[in-house]
PDB file of C-alpha atoms in Angstrom:
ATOM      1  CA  UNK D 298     -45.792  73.382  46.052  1.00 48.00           C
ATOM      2  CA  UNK D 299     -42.444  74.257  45.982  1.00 51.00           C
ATOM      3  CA  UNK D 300     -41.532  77.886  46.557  1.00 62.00           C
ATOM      4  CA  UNK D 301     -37.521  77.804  45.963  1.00 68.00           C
ATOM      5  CA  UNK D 302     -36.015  75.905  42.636  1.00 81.00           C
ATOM      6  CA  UNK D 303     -32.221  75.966  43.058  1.00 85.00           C
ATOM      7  CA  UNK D 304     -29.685  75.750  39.879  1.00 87.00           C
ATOM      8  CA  UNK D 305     -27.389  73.833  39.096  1.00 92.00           C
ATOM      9  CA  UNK D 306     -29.130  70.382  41.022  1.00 92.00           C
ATOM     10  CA  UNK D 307     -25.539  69.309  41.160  1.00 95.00           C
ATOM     11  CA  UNK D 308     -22.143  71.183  40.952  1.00 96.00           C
ATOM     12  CA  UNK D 309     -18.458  69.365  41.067  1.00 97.00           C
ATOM     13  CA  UNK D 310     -15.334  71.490  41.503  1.00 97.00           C
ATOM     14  CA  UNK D 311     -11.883  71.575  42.609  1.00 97.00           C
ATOM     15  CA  UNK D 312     -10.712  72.527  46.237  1.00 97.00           C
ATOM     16  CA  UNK D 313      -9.604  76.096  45.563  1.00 97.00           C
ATOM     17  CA  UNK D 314     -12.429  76.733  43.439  1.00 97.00           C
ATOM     18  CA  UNK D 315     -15.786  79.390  43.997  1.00 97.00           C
ATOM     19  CA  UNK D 316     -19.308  77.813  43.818  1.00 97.00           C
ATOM     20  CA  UNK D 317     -22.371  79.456  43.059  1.00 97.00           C
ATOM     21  CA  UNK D 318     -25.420  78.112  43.308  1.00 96.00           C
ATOM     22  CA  UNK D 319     -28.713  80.095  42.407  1.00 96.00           C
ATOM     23  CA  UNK D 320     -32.086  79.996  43.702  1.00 95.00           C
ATOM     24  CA  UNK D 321     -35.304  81.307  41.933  1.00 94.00           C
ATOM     25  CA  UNK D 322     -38.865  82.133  44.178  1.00 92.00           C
ATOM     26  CA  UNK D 323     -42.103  82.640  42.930  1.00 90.00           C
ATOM     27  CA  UNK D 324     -44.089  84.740  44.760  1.00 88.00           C
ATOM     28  CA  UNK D 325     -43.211  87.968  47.357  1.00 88.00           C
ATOM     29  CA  UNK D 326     -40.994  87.059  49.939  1.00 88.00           C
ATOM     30  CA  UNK D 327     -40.513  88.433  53.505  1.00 87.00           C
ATOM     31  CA  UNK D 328     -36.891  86.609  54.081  1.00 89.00           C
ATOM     32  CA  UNK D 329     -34.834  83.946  52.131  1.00 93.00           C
ATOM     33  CA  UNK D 330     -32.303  81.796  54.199  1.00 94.00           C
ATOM     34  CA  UNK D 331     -30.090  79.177  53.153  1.00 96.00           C
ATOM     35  CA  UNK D 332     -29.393  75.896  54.771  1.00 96.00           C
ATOM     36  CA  UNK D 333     -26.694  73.141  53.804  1.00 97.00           C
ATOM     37  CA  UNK D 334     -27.185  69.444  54.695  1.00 96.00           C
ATOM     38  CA  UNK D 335     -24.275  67.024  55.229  1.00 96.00           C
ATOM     39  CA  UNK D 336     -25.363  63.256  53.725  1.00 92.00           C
ATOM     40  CA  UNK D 337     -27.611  61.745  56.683  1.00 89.00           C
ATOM     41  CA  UNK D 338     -28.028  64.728  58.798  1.00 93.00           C
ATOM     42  CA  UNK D 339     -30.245  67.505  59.495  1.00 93.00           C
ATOM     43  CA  UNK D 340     -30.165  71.126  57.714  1.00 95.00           C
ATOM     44  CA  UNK D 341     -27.784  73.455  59.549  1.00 96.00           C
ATOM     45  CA  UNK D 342     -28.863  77.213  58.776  1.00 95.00           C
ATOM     46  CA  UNK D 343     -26.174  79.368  57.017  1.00 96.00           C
ATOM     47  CA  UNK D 344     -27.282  82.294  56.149  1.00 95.00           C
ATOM     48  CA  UNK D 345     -30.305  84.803  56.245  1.00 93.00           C
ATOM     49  CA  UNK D 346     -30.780  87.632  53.905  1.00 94.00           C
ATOM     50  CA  UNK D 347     -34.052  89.938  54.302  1.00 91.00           C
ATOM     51  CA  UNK D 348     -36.057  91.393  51.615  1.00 91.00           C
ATOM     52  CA  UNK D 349     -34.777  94.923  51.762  1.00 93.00           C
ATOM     53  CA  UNK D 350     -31.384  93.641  51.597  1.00 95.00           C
ATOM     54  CA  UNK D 351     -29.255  93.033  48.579  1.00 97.00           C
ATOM     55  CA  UNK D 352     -26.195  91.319  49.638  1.00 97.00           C
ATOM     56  CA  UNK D 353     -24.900  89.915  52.950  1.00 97.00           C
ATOM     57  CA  UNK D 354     -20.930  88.121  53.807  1.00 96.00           C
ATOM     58  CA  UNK D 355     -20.746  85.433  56.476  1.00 95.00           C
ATOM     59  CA  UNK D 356     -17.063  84.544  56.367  1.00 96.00           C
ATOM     60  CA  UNK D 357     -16.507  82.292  52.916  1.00 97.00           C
ATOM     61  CA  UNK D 358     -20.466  82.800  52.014  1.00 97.00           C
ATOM     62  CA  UNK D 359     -21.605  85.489  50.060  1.00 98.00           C
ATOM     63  CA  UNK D 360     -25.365  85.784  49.445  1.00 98.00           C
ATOM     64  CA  UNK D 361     -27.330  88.000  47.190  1.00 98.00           C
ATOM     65  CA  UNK D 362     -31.162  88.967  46.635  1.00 97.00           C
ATOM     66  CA  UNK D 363     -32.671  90.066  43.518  1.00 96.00           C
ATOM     67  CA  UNK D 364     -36.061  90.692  44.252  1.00 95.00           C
ATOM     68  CA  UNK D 365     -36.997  92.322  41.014  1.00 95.00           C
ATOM     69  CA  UNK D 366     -35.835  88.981  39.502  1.00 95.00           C
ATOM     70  CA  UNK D 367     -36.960  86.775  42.566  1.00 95.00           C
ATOM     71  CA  UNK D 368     -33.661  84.911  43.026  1.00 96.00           C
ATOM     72  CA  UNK D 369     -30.374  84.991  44.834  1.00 97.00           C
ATOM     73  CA  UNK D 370     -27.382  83.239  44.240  1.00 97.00           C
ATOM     74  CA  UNK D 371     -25.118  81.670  47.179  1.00 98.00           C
ATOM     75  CA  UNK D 372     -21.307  81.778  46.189  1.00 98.00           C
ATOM     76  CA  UNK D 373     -18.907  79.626  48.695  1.00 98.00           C
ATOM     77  CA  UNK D 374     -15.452  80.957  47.655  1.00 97.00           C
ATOM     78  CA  UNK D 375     -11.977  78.777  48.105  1.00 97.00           C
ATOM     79  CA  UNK D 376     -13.631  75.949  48.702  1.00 97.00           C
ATOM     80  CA  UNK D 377     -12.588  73.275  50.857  1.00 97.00           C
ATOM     81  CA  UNK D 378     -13.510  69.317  50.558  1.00 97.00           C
ATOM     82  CA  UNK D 379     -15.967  69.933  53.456  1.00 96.00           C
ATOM     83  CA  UNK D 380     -18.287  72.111  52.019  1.00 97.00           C
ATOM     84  CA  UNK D 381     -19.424  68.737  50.012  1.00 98.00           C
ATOM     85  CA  UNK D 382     -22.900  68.842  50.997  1.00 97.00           C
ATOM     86  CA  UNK D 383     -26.528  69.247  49.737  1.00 96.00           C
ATOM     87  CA  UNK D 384     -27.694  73.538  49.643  1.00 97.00           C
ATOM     88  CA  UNK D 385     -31.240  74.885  50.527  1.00 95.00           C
ATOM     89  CA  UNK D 386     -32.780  77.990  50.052  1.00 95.00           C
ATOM     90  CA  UNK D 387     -35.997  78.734  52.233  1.00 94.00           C
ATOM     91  CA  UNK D 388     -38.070  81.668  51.511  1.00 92.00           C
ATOM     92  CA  UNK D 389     -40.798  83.202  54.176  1.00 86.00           C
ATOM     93  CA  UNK D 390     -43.937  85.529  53.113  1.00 76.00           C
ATOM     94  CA  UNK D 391     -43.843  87.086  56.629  1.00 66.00           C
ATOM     95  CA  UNK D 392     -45.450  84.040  58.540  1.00 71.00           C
ATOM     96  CA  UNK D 393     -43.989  81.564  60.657  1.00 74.00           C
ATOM     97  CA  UNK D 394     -43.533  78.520  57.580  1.00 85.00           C
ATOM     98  CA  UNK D 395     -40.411  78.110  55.554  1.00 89.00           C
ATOM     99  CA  UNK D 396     -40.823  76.926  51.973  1.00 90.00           C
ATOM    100  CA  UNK D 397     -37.757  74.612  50.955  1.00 91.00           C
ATOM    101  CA  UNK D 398     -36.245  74.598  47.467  1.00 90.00           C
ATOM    102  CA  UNK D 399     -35.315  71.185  46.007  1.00 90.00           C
ATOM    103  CA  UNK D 400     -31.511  71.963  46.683  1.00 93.00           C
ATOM    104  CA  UNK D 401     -28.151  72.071  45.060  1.00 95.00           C
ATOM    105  CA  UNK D 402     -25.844  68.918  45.740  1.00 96.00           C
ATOM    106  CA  UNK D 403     -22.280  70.203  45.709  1.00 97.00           C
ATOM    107  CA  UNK D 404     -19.243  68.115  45.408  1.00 97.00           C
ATOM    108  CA  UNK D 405     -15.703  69.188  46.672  1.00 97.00           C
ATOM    109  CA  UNK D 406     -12.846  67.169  45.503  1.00 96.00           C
ATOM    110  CA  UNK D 407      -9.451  67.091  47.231  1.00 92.00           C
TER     111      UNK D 407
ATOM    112  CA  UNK F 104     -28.591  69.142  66.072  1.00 51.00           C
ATOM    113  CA  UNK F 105     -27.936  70.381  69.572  1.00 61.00           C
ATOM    114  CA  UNK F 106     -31.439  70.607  71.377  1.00 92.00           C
ATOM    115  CA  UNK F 107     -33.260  68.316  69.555  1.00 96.00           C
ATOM    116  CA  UNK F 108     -33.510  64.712  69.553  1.00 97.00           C
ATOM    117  CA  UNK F 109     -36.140  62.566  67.267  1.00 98.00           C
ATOM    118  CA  UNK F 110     -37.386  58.643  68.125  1.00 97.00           C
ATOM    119  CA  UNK F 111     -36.626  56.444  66.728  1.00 98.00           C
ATOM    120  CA  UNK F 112     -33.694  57.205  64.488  1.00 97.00           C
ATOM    121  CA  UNK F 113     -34.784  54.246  61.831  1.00 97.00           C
ATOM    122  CA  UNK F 114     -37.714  52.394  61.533  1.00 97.00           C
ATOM    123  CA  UNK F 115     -39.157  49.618  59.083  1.00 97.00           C
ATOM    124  CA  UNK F 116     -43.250  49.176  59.792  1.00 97.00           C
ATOM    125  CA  UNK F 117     -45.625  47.197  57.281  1.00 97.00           C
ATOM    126  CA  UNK F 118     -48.010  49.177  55.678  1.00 97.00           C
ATOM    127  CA  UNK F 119     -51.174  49.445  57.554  1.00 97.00           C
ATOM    128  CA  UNK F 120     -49.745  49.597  60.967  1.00 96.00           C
ATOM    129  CA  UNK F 121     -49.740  53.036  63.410  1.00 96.00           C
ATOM    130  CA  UNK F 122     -46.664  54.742  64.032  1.00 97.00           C
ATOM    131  CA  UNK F 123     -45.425  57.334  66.139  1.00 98.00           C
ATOM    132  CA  UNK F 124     -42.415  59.637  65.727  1.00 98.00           C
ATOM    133  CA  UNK F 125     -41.280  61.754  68.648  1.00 98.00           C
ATOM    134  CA  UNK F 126     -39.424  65.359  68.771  1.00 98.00           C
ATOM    135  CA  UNK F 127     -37.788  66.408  71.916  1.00 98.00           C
ATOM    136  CA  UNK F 128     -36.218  69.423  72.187  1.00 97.00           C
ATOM    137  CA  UNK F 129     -34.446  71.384  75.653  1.00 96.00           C
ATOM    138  CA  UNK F 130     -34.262  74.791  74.029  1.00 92.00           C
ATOM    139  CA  UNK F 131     -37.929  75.872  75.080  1.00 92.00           C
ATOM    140  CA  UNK F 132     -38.606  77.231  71.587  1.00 92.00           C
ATOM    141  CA  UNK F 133     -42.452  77.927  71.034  1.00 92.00           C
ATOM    142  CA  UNK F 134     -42.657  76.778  67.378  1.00 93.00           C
ATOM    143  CA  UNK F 135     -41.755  72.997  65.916  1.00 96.00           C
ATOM    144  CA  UNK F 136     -42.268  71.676  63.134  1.00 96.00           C
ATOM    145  CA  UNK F 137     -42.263  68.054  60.769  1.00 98.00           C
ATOM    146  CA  UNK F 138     -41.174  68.307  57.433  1.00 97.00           C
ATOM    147  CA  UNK F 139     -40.656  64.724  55.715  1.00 97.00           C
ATOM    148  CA  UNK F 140     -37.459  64.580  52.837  1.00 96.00           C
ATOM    149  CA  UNK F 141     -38.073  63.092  49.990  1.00 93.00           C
ATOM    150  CA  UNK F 142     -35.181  62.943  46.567  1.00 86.00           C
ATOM    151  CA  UNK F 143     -36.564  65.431  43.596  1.00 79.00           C
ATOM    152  CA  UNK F 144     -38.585  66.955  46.462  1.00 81.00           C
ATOM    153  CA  UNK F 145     -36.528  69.106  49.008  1.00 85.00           C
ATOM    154  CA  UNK F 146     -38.292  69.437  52.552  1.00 93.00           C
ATOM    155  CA  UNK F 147     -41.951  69.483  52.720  1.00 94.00           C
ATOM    156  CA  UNK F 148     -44.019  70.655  55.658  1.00 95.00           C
ATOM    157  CA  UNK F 149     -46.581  68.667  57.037  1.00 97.00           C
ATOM    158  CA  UNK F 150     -47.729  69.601  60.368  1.00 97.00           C
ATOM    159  CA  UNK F 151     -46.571  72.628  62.328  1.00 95.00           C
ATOM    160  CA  UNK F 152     -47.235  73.850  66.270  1.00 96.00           C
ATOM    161  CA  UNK F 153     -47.099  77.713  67.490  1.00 92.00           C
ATOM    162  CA  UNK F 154     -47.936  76.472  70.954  1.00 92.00           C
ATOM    163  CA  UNK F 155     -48.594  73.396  73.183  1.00 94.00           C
ATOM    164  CA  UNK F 156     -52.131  72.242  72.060  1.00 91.00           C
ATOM    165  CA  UNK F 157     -51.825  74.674  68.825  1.00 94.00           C
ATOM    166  CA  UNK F 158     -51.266  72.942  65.816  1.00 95.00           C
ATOM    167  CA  UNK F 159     -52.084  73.641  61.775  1.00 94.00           C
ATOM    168  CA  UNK F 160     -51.401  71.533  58.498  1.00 94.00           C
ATOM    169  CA  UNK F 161     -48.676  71.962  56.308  1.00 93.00           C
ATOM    170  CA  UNK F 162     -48.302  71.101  52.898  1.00 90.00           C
ATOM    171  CA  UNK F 163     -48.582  67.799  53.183  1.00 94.00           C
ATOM    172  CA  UNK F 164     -50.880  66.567  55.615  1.00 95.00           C
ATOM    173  CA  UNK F 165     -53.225  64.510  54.560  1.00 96.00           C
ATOM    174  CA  UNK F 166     -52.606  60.779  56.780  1.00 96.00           C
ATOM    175  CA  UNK F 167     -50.829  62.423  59.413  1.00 97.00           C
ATOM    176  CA  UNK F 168     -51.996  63.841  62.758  1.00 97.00           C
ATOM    177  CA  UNK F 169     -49.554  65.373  65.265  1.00 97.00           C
ATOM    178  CA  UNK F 170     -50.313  66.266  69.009  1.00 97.00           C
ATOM    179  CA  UNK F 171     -48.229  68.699  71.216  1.00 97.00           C
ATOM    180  CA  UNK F 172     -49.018  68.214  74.915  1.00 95.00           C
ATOM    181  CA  UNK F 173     -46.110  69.919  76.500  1.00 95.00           C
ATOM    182  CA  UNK F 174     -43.576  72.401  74.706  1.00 95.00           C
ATOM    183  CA  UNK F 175     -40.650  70.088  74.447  1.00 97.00           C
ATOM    184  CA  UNK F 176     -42.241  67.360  72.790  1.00 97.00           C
ATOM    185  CA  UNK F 177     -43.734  67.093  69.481  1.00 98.00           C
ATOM    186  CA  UNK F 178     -45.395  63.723  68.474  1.00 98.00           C
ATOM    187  CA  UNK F 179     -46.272  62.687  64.087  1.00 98.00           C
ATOM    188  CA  UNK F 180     -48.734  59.835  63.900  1.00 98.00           C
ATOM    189  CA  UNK F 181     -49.128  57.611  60.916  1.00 97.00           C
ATOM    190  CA  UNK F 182     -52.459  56.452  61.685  1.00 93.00           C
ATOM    191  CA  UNK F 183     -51.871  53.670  58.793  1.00 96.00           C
ATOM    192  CA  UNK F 184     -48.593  53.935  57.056  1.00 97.00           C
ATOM    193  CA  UNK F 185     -48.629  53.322  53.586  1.00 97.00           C
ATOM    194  CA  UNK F 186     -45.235  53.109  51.279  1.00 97.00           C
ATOM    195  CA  UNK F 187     -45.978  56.339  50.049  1.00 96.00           C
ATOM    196  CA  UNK F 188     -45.136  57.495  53.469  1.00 97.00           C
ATOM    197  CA  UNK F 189     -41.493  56.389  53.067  1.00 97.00           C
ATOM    198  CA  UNK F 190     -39.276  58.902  53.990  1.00 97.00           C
ATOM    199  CA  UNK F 191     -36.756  60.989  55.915  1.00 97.00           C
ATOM    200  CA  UNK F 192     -38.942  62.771  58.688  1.00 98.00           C
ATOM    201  CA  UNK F 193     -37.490  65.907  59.915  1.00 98.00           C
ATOM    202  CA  UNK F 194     -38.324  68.150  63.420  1.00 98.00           C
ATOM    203  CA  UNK F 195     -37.654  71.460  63.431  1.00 96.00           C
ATOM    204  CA  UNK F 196     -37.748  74.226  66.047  1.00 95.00           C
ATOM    205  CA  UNK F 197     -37.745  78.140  65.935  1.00 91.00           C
ATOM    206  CA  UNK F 198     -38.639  81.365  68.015  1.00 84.00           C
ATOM    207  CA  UNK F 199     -41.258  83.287  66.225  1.00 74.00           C
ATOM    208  CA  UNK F 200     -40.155  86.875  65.017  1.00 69.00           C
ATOM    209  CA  UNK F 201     -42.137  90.030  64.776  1.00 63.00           C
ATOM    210  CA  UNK F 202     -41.125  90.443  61.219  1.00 61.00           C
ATOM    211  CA  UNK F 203     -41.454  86.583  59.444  1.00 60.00           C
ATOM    212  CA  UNK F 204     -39.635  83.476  60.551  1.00 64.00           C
ATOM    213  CA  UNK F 205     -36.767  82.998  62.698  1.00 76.00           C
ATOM    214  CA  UNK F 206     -33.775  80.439  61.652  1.00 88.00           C
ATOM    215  CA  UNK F 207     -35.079  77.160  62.191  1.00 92.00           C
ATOM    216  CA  UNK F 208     -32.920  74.504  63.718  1.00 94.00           C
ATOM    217  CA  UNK F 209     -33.599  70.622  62.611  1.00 96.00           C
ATOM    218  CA  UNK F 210     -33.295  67.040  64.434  1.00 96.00           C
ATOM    219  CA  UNK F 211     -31.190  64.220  62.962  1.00 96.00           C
ATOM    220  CA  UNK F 212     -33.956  62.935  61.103  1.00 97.00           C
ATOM    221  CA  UNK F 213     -35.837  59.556  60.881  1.00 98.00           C
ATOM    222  CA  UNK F 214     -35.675  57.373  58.533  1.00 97.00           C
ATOM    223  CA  UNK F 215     -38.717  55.175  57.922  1.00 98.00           C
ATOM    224  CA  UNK F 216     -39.583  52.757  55.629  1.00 97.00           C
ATOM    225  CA  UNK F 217     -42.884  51.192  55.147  1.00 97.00           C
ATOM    226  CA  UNK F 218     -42.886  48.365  53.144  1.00 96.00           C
TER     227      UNK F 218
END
């Protein structure tokens, strides 16, 4: 079953603009990471926040964790037509399996 | 993708008939994995290996079998495909960490269709 739901399943903006996507987990987590997928390729990891952390920067990406709420959003800011691309989150209960959300399909236009 | 390579890249099979999908990786990680991609789905795991000759099910494993003679390579059998086993197959690989998993790092894919 599916540990990670992500929302919105799709999200169009402008070049320029901030994204967020959000991802809700059921159950206690150890890690959440998130992964983005170009069309016909494999997932390329992004980001990994831990579960005593609440927010984490990796240039353009900023992550949070809520685990009182079990979710965390990804925001892309000034986004750029390359970021067009499907979004994962991935969530671990301290064992060596990730569990994949359905994902986010973002859309960047020029 | 760097590291990892899967075989073949596309395949169409008729339903009934074996097939065998191959991981290769050069990055001597311990752990790989198959996840198969399917739309409304995300990534689901089906087989997993922590080791050569140490393997476990995933989510999804029922009419697949996997072997893992040596670490680089990682094989998924379809003993009988079936078109419910269309998909987008997926290797991964990792390091295990002390505290949960490490970032994983995935093949190209495989697409296969089964008709």
């Amino acid at each position: 079953s599916q540990q990670g739901e992500e929302d919105p399943q799709a999200l169009s903006i402008q070049e320029g603009e901030n994204a967020t996507m959000n991802c809700s987990y059921k159950t206690s987590i150890n890690n959440l990471q998130w992964y983005r997928q170009n069309s016909g390729r494999g997932l390329v990891h992004l980001i990994l926040i831990r579960s005593n952390e609440r927010e984490k920067h990796s240039g353009r990406l900023r992550v949070t964790l809520d685990t009182s709420k079990k979710s965390s959003s990804l925001l892309i800011t000034a986004s750029r037509a390359a970021d067009t691309a499907s979004y994962f989150c991935a969530t671990d209960r301290n064992t060596d399996k990730l569990i994949f959300g359905t994902g986010t399909r973002l859309q960047v236009f020029p | 993708d760097a590291g990892i390579t899967q075989s073949p890249r596309h395949k169409v099979t008729e339903t009934g008939t074996p097939v065998t999908l191959r991981c290769h990786q050069t990055e001597n990680h311990r752990y790989m994995y198959w996840y198969r991609q399917d739309p409304g789905h995300g990534l689901r795991l089906i087989h997993y290996s922590y080791g050569v000759k140490d393997t476990d099910k995933g989510e999804v494993s029922d009419g697949y079998s996997v072997s893992r003679s040596k670490t680089e390579d990682f094989l998924l059998t379809l003993e009988s495909a079936t078109s419910s086993q269309t998909s987008v197959y997926f290797c991964a690989i990792s390091e295990p960490r002390r505290e949960g998993t490490d970032t994983q790092y995935f093949g190209p894919g495989t697409r296969l269709t089964v008709l």
